[in-house]
PDB file of C-alpha atoms in Angstrom:
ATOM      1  CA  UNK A 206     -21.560  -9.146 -20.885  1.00 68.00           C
ATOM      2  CA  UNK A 207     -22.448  -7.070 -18.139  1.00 83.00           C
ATOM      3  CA  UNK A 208     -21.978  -8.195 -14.221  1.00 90.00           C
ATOM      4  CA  UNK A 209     -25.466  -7.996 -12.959  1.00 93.00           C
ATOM      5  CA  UNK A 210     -25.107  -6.282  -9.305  1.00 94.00           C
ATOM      6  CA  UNK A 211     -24.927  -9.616  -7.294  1.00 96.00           C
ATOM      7  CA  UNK A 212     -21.920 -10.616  -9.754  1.00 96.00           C
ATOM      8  CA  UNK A 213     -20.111  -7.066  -8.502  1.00 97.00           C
ATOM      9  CA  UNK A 214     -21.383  -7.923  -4.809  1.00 97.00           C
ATOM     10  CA  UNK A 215     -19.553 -11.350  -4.690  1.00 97.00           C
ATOM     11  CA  UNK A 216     -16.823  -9.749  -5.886  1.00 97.00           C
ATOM     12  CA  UNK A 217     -16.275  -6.676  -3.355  1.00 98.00           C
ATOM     13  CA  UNK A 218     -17.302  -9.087  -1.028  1.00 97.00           C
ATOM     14  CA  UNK A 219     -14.057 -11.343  -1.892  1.00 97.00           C
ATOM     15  CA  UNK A 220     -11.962  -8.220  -2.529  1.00 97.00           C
ATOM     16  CA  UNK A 221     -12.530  -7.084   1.194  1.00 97.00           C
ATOM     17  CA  UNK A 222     -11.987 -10.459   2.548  1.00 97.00           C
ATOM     18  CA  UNK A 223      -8.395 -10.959   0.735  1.00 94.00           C
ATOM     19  CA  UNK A 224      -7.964  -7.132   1.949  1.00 95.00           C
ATOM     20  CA  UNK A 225      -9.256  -7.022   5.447  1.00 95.00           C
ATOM     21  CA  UNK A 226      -8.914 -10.593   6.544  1.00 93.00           C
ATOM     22  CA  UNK A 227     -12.595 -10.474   7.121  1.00 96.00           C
ATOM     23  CA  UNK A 228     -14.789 -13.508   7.073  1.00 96.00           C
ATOM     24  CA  UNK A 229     -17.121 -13.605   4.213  1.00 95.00           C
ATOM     25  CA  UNK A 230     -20.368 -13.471   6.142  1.00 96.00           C
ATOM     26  CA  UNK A 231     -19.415 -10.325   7.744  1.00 96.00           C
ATOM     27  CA  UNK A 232     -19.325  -8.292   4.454  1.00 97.00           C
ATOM     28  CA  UNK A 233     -22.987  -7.391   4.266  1.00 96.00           C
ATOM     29  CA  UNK A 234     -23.754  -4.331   1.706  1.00 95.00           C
ATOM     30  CA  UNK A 235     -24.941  -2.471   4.667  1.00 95.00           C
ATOM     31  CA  UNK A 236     -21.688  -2.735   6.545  1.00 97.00           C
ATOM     32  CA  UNK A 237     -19.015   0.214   7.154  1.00 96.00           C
ATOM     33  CA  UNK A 238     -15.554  -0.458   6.223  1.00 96.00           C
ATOM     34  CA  UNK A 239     -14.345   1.126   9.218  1.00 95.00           C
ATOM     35  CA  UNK A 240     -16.500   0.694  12.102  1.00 94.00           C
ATOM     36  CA  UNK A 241     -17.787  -2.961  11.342  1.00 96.00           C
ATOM     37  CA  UNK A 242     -15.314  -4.326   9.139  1.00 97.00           C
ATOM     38  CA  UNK A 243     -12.392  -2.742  10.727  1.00 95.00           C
ATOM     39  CA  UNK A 244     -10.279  -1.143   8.044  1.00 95.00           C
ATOM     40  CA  UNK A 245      -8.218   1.372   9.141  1.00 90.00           C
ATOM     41  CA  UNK A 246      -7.668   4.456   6.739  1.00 84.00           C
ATOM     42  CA  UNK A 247      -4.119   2.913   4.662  1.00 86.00           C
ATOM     43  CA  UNK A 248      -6.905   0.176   3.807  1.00 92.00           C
ATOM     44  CA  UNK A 249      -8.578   2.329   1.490  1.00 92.00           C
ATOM     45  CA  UNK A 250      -5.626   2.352  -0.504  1.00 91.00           C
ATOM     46  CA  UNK A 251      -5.523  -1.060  -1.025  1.00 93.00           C
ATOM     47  CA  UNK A 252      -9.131  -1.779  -1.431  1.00 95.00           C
ATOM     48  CA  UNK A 253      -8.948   0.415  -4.645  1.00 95.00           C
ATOM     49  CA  UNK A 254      -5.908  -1.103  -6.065  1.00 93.00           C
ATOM     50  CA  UNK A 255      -7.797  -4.425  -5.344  1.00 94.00           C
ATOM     51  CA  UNK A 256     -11.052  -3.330  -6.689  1.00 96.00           C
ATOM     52  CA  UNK A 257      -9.033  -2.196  -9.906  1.00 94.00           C
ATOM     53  CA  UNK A 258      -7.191  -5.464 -10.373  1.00 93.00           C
ATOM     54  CA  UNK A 259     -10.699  -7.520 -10.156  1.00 95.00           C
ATOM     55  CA  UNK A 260     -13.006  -5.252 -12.457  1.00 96.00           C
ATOM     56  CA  UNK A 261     -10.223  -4.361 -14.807  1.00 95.00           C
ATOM     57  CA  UNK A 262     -11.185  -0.215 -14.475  1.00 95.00           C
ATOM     58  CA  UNK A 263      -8.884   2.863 -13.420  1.00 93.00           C
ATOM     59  CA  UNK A 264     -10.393   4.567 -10.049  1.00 93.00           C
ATOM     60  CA  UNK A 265      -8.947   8.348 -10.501  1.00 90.00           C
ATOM     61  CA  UNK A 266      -8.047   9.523  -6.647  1.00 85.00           C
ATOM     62  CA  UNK A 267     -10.792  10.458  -4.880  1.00 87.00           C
ATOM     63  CA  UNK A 268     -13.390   9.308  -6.732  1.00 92.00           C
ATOM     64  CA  UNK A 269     -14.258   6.393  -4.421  1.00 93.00           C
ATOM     65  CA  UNK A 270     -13.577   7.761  -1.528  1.00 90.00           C
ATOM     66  CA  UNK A 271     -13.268  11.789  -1.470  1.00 89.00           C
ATOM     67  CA  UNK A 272     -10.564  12.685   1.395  1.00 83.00           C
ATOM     68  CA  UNK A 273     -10.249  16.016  -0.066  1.00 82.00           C
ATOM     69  CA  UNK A 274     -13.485  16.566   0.618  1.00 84.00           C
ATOM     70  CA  UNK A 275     -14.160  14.776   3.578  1.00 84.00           C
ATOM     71  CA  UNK A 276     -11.188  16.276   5.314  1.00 82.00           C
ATOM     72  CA  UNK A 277     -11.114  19.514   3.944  1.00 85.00           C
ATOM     73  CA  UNK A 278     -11.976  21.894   7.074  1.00 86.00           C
ATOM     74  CA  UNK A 279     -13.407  24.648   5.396  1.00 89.00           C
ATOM     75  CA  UNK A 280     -16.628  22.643   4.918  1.00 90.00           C
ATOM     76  CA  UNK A 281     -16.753  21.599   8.774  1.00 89.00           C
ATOM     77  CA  UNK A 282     -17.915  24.054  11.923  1.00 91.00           C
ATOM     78  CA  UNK A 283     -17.835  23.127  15.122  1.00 89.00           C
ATOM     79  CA  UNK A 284     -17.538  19.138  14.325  1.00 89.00           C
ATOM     80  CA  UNK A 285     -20.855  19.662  11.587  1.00 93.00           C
ATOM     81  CA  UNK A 286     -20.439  19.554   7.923  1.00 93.00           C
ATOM     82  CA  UNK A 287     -22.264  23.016   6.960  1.00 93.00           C
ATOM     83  CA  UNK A 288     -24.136  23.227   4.157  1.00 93.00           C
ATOM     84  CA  UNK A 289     -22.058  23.758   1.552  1.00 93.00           C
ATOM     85  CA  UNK A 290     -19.714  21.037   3.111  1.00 92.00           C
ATOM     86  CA  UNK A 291     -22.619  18.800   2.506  1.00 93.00           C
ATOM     87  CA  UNK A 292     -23.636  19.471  -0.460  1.00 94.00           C
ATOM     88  CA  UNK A 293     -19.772  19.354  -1.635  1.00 93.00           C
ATOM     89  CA  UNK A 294     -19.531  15.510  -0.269  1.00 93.00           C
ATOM     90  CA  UNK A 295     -23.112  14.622  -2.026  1.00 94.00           C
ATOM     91  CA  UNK A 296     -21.877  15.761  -5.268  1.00 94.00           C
ATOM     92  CA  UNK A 297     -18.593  14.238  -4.810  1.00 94.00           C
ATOM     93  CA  UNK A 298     -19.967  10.502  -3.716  1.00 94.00           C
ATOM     94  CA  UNK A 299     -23.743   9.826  -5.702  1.00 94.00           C
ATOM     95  CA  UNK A 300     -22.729   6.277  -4.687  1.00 95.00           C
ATOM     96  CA  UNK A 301     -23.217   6.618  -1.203  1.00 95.00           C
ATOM     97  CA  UNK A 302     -26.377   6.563   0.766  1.00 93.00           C
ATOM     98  CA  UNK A 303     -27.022   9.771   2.687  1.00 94.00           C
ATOM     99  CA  UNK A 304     -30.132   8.778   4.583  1.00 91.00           C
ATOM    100  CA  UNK A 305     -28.396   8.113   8.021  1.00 89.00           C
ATOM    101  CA  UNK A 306     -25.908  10.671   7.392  1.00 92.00           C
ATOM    102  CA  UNK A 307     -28.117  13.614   6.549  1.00 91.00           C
ATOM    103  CA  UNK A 308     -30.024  13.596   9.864  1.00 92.00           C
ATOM    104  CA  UNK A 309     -26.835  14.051  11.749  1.00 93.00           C
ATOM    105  CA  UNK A 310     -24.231  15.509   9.217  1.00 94.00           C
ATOM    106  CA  UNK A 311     -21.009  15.258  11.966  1.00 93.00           C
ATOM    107  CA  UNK A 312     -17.262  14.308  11.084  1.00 90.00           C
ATOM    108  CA  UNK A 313     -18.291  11.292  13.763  1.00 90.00           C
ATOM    109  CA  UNK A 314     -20.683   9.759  11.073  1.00 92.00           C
ATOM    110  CA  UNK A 315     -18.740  10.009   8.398  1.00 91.00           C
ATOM    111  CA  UNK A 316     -17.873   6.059   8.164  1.00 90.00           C
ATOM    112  CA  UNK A 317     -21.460   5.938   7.691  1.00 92.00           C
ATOM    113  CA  UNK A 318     -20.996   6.309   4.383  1.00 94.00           C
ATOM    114  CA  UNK A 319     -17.894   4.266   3.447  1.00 95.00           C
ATOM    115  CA  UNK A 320     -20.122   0.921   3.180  1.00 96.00           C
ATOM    116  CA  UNK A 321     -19.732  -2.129   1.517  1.00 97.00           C
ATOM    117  CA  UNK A 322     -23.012  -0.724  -0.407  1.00 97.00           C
ATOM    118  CA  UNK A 323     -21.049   2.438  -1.304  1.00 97.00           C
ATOM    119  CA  UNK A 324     -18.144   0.406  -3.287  1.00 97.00           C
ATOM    120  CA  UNK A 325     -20.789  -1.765  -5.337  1.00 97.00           C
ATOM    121  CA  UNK A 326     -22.655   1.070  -5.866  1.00 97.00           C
ATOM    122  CA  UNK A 327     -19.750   2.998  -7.241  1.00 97.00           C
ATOM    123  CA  UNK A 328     -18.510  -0.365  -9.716  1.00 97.00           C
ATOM    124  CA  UNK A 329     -22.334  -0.831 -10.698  1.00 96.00           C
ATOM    125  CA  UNK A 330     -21.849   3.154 -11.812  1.00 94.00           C
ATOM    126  CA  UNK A 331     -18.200   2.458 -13.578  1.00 94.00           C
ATOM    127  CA  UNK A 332     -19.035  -0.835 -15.283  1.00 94.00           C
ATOM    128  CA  UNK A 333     -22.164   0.764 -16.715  1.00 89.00           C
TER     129      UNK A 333
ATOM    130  CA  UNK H1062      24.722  -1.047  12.184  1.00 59.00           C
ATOM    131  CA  UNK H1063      22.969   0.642   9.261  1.00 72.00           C
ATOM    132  CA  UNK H1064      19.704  -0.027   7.918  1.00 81.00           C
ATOM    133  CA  UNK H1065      20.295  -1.915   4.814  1.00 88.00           C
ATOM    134  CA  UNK H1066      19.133  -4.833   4.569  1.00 93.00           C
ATOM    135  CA  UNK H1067      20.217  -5.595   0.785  1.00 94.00           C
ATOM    136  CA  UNK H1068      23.593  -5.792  -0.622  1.00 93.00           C
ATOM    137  CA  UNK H1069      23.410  -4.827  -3.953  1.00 93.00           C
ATOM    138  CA  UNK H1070      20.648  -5.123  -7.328  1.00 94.00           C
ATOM    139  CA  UNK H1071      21.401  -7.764  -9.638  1.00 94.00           C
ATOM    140  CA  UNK H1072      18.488  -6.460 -12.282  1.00 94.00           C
ATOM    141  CA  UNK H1073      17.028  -3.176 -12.569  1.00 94.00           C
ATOM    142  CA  UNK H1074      14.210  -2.289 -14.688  1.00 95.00           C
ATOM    143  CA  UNK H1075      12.856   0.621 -14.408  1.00 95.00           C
ATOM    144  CA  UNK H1076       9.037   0.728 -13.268  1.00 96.00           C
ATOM    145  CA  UNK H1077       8.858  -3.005 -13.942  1.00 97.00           C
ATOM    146  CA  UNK H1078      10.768  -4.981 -12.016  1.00 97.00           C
ATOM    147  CA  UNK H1079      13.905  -5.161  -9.957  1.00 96.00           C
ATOM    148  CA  UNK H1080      16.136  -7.874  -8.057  1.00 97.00           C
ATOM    149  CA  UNK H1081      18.447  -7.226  -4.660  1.00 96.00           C
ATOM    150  CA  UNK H1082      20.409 -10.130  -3.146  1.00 97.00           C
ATOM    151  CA  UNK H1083      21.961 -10.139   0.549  1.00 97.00           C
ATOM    152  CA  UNK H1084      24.307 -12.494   1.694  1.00 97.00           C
ATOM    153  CA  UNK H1085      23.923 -13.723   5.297  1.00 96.00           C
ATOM    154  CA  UNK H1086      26.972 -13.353   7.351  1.00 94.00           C
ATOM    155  CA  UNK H1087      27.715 -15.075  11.081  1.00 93.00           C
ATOM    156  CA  UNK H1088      29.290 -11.628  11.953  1.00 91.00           C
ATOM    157  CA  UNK H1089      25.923  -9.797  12.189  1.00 89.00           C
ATOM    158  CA  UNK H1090      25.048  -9.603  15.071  1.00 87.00           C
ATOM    159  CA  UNK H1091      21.651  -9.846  14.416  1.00 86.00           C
ATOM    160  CA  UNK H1092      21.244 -13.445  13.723  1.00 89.00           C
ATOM    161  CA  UNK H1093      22.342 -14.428  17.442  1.00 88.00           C
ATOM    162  CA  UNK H1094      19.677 -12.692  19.107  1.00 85.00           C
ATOM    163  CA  UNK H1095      16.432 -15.008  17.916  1.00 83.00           C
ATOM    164  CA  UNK H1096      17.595 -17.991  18.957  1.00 86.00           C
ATOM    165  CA  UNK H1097      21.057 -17.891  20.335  1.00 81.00           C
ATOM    166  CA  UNK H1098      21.957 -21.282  20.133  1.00 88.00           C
ATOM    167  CA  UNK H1099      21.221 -21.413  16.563  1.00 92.00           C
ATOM    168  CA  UNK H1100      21.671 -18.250  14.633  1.00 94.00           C
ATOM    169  CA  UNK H1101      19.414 -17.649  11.968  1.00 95.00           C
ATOM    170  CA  UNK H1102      17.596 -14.476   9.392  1.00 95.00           C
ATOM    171  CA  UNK H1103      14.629 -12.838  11.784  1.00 94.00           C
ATOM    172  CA  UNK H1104      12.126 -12.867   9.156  1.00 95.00           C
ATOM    173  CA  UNK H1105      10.877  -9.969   9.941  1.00 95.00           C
ATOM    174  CA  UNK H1106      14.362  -8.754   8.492  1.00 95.00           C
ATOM    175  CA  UNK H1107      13.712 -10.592   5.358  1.00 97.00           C
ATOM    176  CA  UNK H1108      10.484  -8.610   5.172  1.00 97.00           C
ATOM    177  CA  UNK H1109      12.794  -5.374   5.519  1.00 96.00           C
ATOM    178  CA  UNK H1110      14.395  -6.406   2.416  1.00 97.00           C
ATOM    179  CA  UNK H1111      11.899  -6.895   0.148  1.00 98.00           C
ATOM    180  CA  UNK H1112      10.633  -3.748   1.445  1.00 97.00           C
ATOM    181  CA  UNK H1113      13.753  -1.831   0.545  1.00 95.00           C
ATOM    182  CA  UNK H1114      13.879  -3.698  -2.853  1.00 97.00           C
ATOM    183  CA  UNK H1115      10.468  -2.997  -3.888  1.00 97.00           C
ATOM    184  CA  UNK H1116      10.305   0.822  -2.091  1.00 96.00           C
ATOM    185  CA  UNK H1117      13.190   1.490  -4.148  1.00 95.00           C
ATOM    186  CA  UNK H1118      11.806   0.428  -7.177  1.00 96.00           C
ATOM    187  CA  UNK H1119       8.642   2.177  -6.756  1.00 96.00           C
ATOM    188  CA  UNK H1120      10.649   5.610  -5.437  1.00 94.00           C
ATOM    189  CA  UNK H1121      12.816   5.185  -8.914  1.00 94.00           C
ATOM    190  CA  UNK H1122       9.665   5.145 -11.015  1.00 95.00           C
ATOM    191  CA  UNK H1123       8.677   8.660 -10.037  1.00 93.00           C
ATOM    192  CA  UNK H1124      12.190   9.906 -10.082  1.00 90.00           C
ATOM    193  CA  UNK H1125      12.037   9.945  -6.445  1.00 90.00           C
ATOM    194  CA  UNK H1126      10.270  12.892  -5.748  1.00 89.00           C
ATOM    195  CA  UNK H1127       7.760  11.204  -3.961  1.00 90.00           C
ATOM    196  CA  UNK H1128       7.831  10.419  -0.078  1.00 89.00           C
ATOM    197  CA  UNK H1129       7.744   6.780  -0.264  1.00 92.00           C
ATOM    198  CA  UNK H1130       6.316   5.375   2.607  1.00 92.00           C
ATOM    199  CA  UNK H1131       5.503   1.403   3.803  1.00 94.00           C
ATOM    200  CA  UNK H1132       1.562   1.193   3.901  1.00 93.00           C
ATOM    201  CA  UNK H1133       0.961  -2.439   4.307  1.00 94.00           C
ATOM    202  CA  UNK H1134       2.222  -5.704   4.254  1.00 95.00           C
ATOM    203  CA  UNK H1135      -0.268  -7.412   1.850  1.00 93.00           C
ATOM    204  CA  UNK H1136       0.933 -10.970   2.338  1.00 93.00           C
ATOM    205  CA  UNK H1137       4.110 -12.323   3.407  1.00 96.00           C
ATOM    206  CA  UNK H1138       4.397 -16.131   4.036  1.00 97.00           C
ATOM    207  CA  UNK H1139       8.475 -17.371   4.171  1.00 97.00           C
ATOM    208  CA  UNK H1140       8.096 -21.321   4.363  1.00 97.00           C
ATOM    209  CA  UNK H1141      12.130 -21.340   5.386  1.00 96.00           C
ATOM    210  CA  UNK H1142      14.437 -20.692   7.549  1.00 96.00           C
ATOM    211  CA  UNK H1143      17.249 -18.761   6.295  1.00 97.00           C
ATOM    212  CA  UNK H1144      21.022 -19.498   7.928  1.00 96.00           C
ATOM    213  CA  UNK H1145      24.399 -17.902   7.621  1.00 96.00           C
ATOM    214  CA  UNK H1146      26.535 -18.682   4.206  1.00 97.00           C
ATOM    215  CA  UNK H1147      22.929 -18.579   2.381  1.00 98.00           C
ATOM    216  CA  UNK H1148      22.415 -15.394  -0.132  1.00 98.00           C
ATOM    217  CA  UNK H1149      18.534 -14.241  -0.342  1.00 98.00           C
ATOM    218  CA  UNK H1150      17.405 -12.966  -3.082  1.00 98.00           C
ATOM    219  CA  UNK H1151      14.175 -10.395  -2.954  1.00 98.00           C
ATOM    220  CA  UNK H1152      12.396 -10.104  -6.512  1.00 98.00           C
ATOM    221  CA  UNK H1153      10.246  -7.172  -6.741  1.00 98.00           C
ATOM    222  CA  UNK H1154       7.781  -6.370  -9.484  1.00 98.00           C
ATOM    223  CA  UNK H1155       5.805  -3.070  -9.704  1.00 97.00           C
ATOM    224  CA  UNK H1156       2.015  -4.066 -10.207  1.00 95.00           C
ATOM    225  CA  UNK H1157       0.518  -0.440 -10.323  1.00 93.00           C
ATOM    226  CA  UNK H1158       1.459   2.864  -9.218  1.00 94.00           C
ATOM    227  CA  UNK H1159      -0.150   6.681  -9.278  1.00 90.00           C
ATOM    228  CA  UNK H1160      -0.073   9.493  -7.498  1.00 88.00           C
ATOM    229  CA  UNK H1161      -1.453   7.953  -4.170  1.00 88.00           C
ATOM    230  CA  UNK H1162       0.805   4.981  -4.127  1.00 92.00           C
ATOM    231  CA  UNK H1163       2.004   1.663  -5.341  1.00 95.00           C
ATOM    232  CA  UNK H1164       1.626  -1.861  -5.198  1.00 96.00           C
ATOM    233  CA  UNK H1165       4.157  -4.661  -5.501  1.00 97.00           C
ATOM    234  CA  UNK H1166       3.876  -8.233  -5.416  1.00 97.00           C
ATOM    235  CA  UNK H1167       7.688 -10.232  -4.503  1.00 98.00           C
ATOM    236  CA  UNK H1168       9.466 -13.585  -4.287  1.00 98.00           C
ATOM    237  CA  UNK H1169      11.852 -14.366  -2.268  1.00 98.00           C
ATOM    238  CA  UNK H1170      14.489 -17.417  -2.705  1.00 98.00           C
ATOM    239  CA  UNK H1171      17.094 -18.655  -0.582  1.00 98.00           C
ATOM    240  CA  UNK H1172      20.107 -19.917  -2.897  1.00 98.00           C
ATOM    241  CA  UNK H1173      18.141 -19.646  -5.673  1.00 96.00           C
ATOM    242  CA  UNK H1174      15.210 -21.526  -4.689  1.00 97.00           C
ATOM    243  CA  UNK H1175      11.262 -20.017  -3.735  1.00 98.00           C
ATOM    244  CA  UNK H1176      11.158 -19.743  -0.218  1.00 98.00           C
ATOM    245  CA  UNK H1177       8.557 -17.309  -0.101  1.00 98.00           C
ATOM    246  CA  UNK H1178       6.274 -14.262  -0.929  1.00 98.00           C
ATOM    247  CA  UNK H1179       5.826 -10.604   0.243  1.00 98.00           C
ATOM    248  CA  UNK H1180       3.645  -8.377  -1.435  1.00 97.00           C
ATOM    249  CA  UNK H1181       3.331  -4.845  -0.344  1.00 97.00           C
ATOM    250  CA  UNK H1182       1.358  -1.625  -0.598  1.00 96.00           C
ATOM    251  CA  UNK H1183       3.373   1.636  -0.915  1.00 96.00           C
ATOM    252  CA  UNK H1184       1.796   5.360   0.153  1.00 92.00           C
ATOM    253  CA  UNK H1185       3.220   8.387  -1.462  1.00 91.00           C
ATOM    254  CA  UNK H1186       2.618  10.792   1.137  1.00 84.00           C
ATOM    255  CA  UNK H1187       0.808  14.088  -0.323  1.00 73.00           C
ATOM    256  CA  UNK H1188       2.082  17.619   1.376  1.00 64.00           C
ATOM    257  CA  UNK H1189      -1.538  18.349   2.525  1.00 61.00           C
ATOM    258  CA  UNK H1190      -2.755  15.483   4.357  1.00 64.00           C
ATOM    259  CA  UNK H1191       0.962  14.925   5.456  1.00 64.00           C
ATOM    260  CA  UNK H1192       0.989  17.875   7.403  1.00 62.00           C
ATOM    261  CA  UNK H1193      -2.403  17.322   9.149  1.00 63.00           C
ATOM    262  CA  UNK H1194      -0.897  14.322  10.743  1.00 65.00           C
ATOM    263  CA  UNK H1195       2.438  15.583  11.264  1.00 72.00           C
ATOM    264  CA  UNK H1196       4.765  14.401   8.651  1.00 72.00           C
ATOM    265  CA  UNK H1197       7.749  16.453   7.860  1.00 73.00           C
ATOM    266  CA  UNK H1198       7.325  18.773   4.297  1.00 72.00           C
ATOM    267  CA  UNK H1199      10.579  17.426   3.150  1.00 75.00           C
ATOM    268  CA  UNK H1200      11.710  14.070   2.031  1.00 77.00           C
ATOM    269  CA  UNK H1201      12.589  12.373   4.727  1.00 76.00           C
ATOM    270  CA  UNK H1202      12.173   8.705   2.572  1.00 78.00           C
ATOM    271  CA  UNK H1203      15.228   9.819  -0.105  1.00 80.00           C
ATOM    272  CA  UNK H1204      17.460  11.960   1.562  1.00 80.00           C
ATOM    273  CA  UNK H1205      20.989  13.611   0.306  1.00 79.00           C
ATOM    274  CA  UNK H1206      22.617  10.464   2.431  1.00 79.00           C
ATOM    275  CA  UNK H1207      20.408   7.768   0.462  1.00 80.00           C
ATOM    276  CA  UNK H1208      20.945   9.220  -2.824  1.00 80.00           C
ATOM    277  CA  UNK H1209      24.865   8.875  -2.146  1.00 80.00           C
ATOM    278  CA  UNK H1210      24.032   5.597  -1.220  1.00 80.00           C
ATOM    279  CA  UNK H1211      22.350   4.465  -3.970  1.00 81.00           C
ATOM    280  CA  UNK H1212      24.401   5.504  -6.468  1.00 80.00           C
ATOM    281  CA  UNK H1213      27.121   3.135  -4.798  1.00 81.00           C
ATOM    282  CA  UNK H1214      24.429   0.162  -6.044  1.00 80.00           C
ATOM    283  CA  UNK H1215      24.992   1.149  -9.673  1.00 74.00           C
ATOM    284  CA  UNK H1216      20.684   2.325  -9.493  1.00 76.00           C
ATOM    285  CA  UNK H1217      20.845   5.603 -11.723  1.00 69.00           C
ATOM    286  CA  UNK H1218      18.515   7.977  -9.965  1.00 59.00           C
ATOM    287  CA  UNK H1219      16.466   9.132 -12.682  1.00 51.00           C
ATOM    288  CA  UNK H1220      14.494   7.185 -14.617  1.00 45.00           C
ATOM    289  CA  UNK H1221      15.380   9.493 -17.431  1.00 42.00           C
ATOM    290  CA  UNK H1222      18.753   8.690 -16.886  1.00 46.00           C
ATOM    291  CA  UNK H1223      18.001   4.900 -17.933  1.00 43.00           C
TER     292      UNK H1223
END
């Protein structure tokens, strides 16, 4: 049967707990990985082996969270992500939420879009 | 004093599972400096092994090409203290491994009996991002000297080998 989206929730939401020694209240959907949650970027590694372990699905690299594209530095000028750049990390993450990001489209707000809301988004996508 | 921190594999699987012990001797020198009146293994040491044991195993499985690298220490909880004359044993499984890294969960006994659990997250360093933070292009992890080494533990280095 299907995992209705508060099923997946719970589960992130234990998955970064056991990962990030978070407490469970702080693991909101609307909070960043980095900047409230306070993973640090060799995190990200384990949150997808967790995440794999608990839903039972293969993440290819990348697909969660797109380094290549986030870091790549053709797609960045002068601290901005162009154009292209942007439209390069919107095709590579339709999980995210681009609201925030798209009104100031900086390497700086780029944890805006590794939320907790990002990851069930992405396993609501898989699963389905 | 080298950096090795087991004394030789008792099992070897090959991208499953494999199992190191290390016997703890007065001589090192090691074991006075905790608590000199009552030498003892630093557990942070004991950490050290497992992490040998498991990086290893997870170098082996991908014919050690990759540059291995210790990402995190998942869990580690030793309820023991571990004296000279005792052997450890580390016993590393692989739980998953691809191109960005590994996982592996381990027990740890002291004479044979569960003293405790270390489970670890490998990174296999890619050339790209590597360089961006300033890690050498070559393989620093499995050097010329550690393959010598190894092959004095009776590890083939190639999994094809097995």
């Amino acid at each position: 049967m299907a995992k209705s989206r508060d099923e997946i929730f719970a589960q992130v939401q234990n998955t970064l707990v056991d990962a990030l020694g978070v407490d469970e209240e702080d693991v909101s959907e609307g909070a960043t990985l980095t900047q409230d949650l306070g993973a640090e970027s060799i995190d990200f590694l384990d949150i997808v082996f967790r995440l794999e372990k608990a839903f039972a699905i293969k993440i290819p690299r990348g697909e969660l969270f797109p380094d290549d594209v986030v870091n790549n530095p053709d797609y960045v000028e002068n601290g901005r992500f162009t154009a292209d750049g942007l439209s390069k990390l919107k095709a590579a993450m339709p999980h995210a939420d681009f609201t925030k990001f798209e009104q100031n489209p900086t390497v700086d707000m780029v944890p805006t879009l590794f939320t907790v809301k990002t990851i069930v988004n992405y396993i609501e996508r898989k699963l389905a | 004093m080298r950096w090795i921190w087991i004394d030789k594999f008792v099992e070897f699987e090959p991208q499953k599972r494999a199992v190191a012990v290390k016997n703890v001797s007065r001589a090192e020198d090691h074991l006075h400096d905790q608590y000199p009146a009552y030498p003892m293994m630093p557990t942070s040491l004991i950490v050290e092994g497992m992490a040998q044991t498991a990086g290893i195993l997870v170098g082996h499985a991908r014919r050690f090409s990759e540059r291995v690298i210790l990402a995190k220490i998942k869990r580690a909880t030793i309820d023991d203290i571990v004296v000279p004359g005792e052997q450890l044993t580390y016993e590393a499984t692989l739980e998953r491994i691809d191109d960005s890294g590994a996982s592996t969960t381990g027990r740890v006994l002291r004479n044979g009996r569960l003293i405790g659990q270390i489970d670890i997250v490998f990174s296999h360093v890619d050339r790209a991002s590597g360089a961006q933070i300033g890690i050498p292009d070559h393989n620093f992890v499995f050097t010329d000297d550690f393959m010598r080494l190894l092959r004095t533990y009776n590890v083939k280095d190639s999994a094809q080998d097995d």
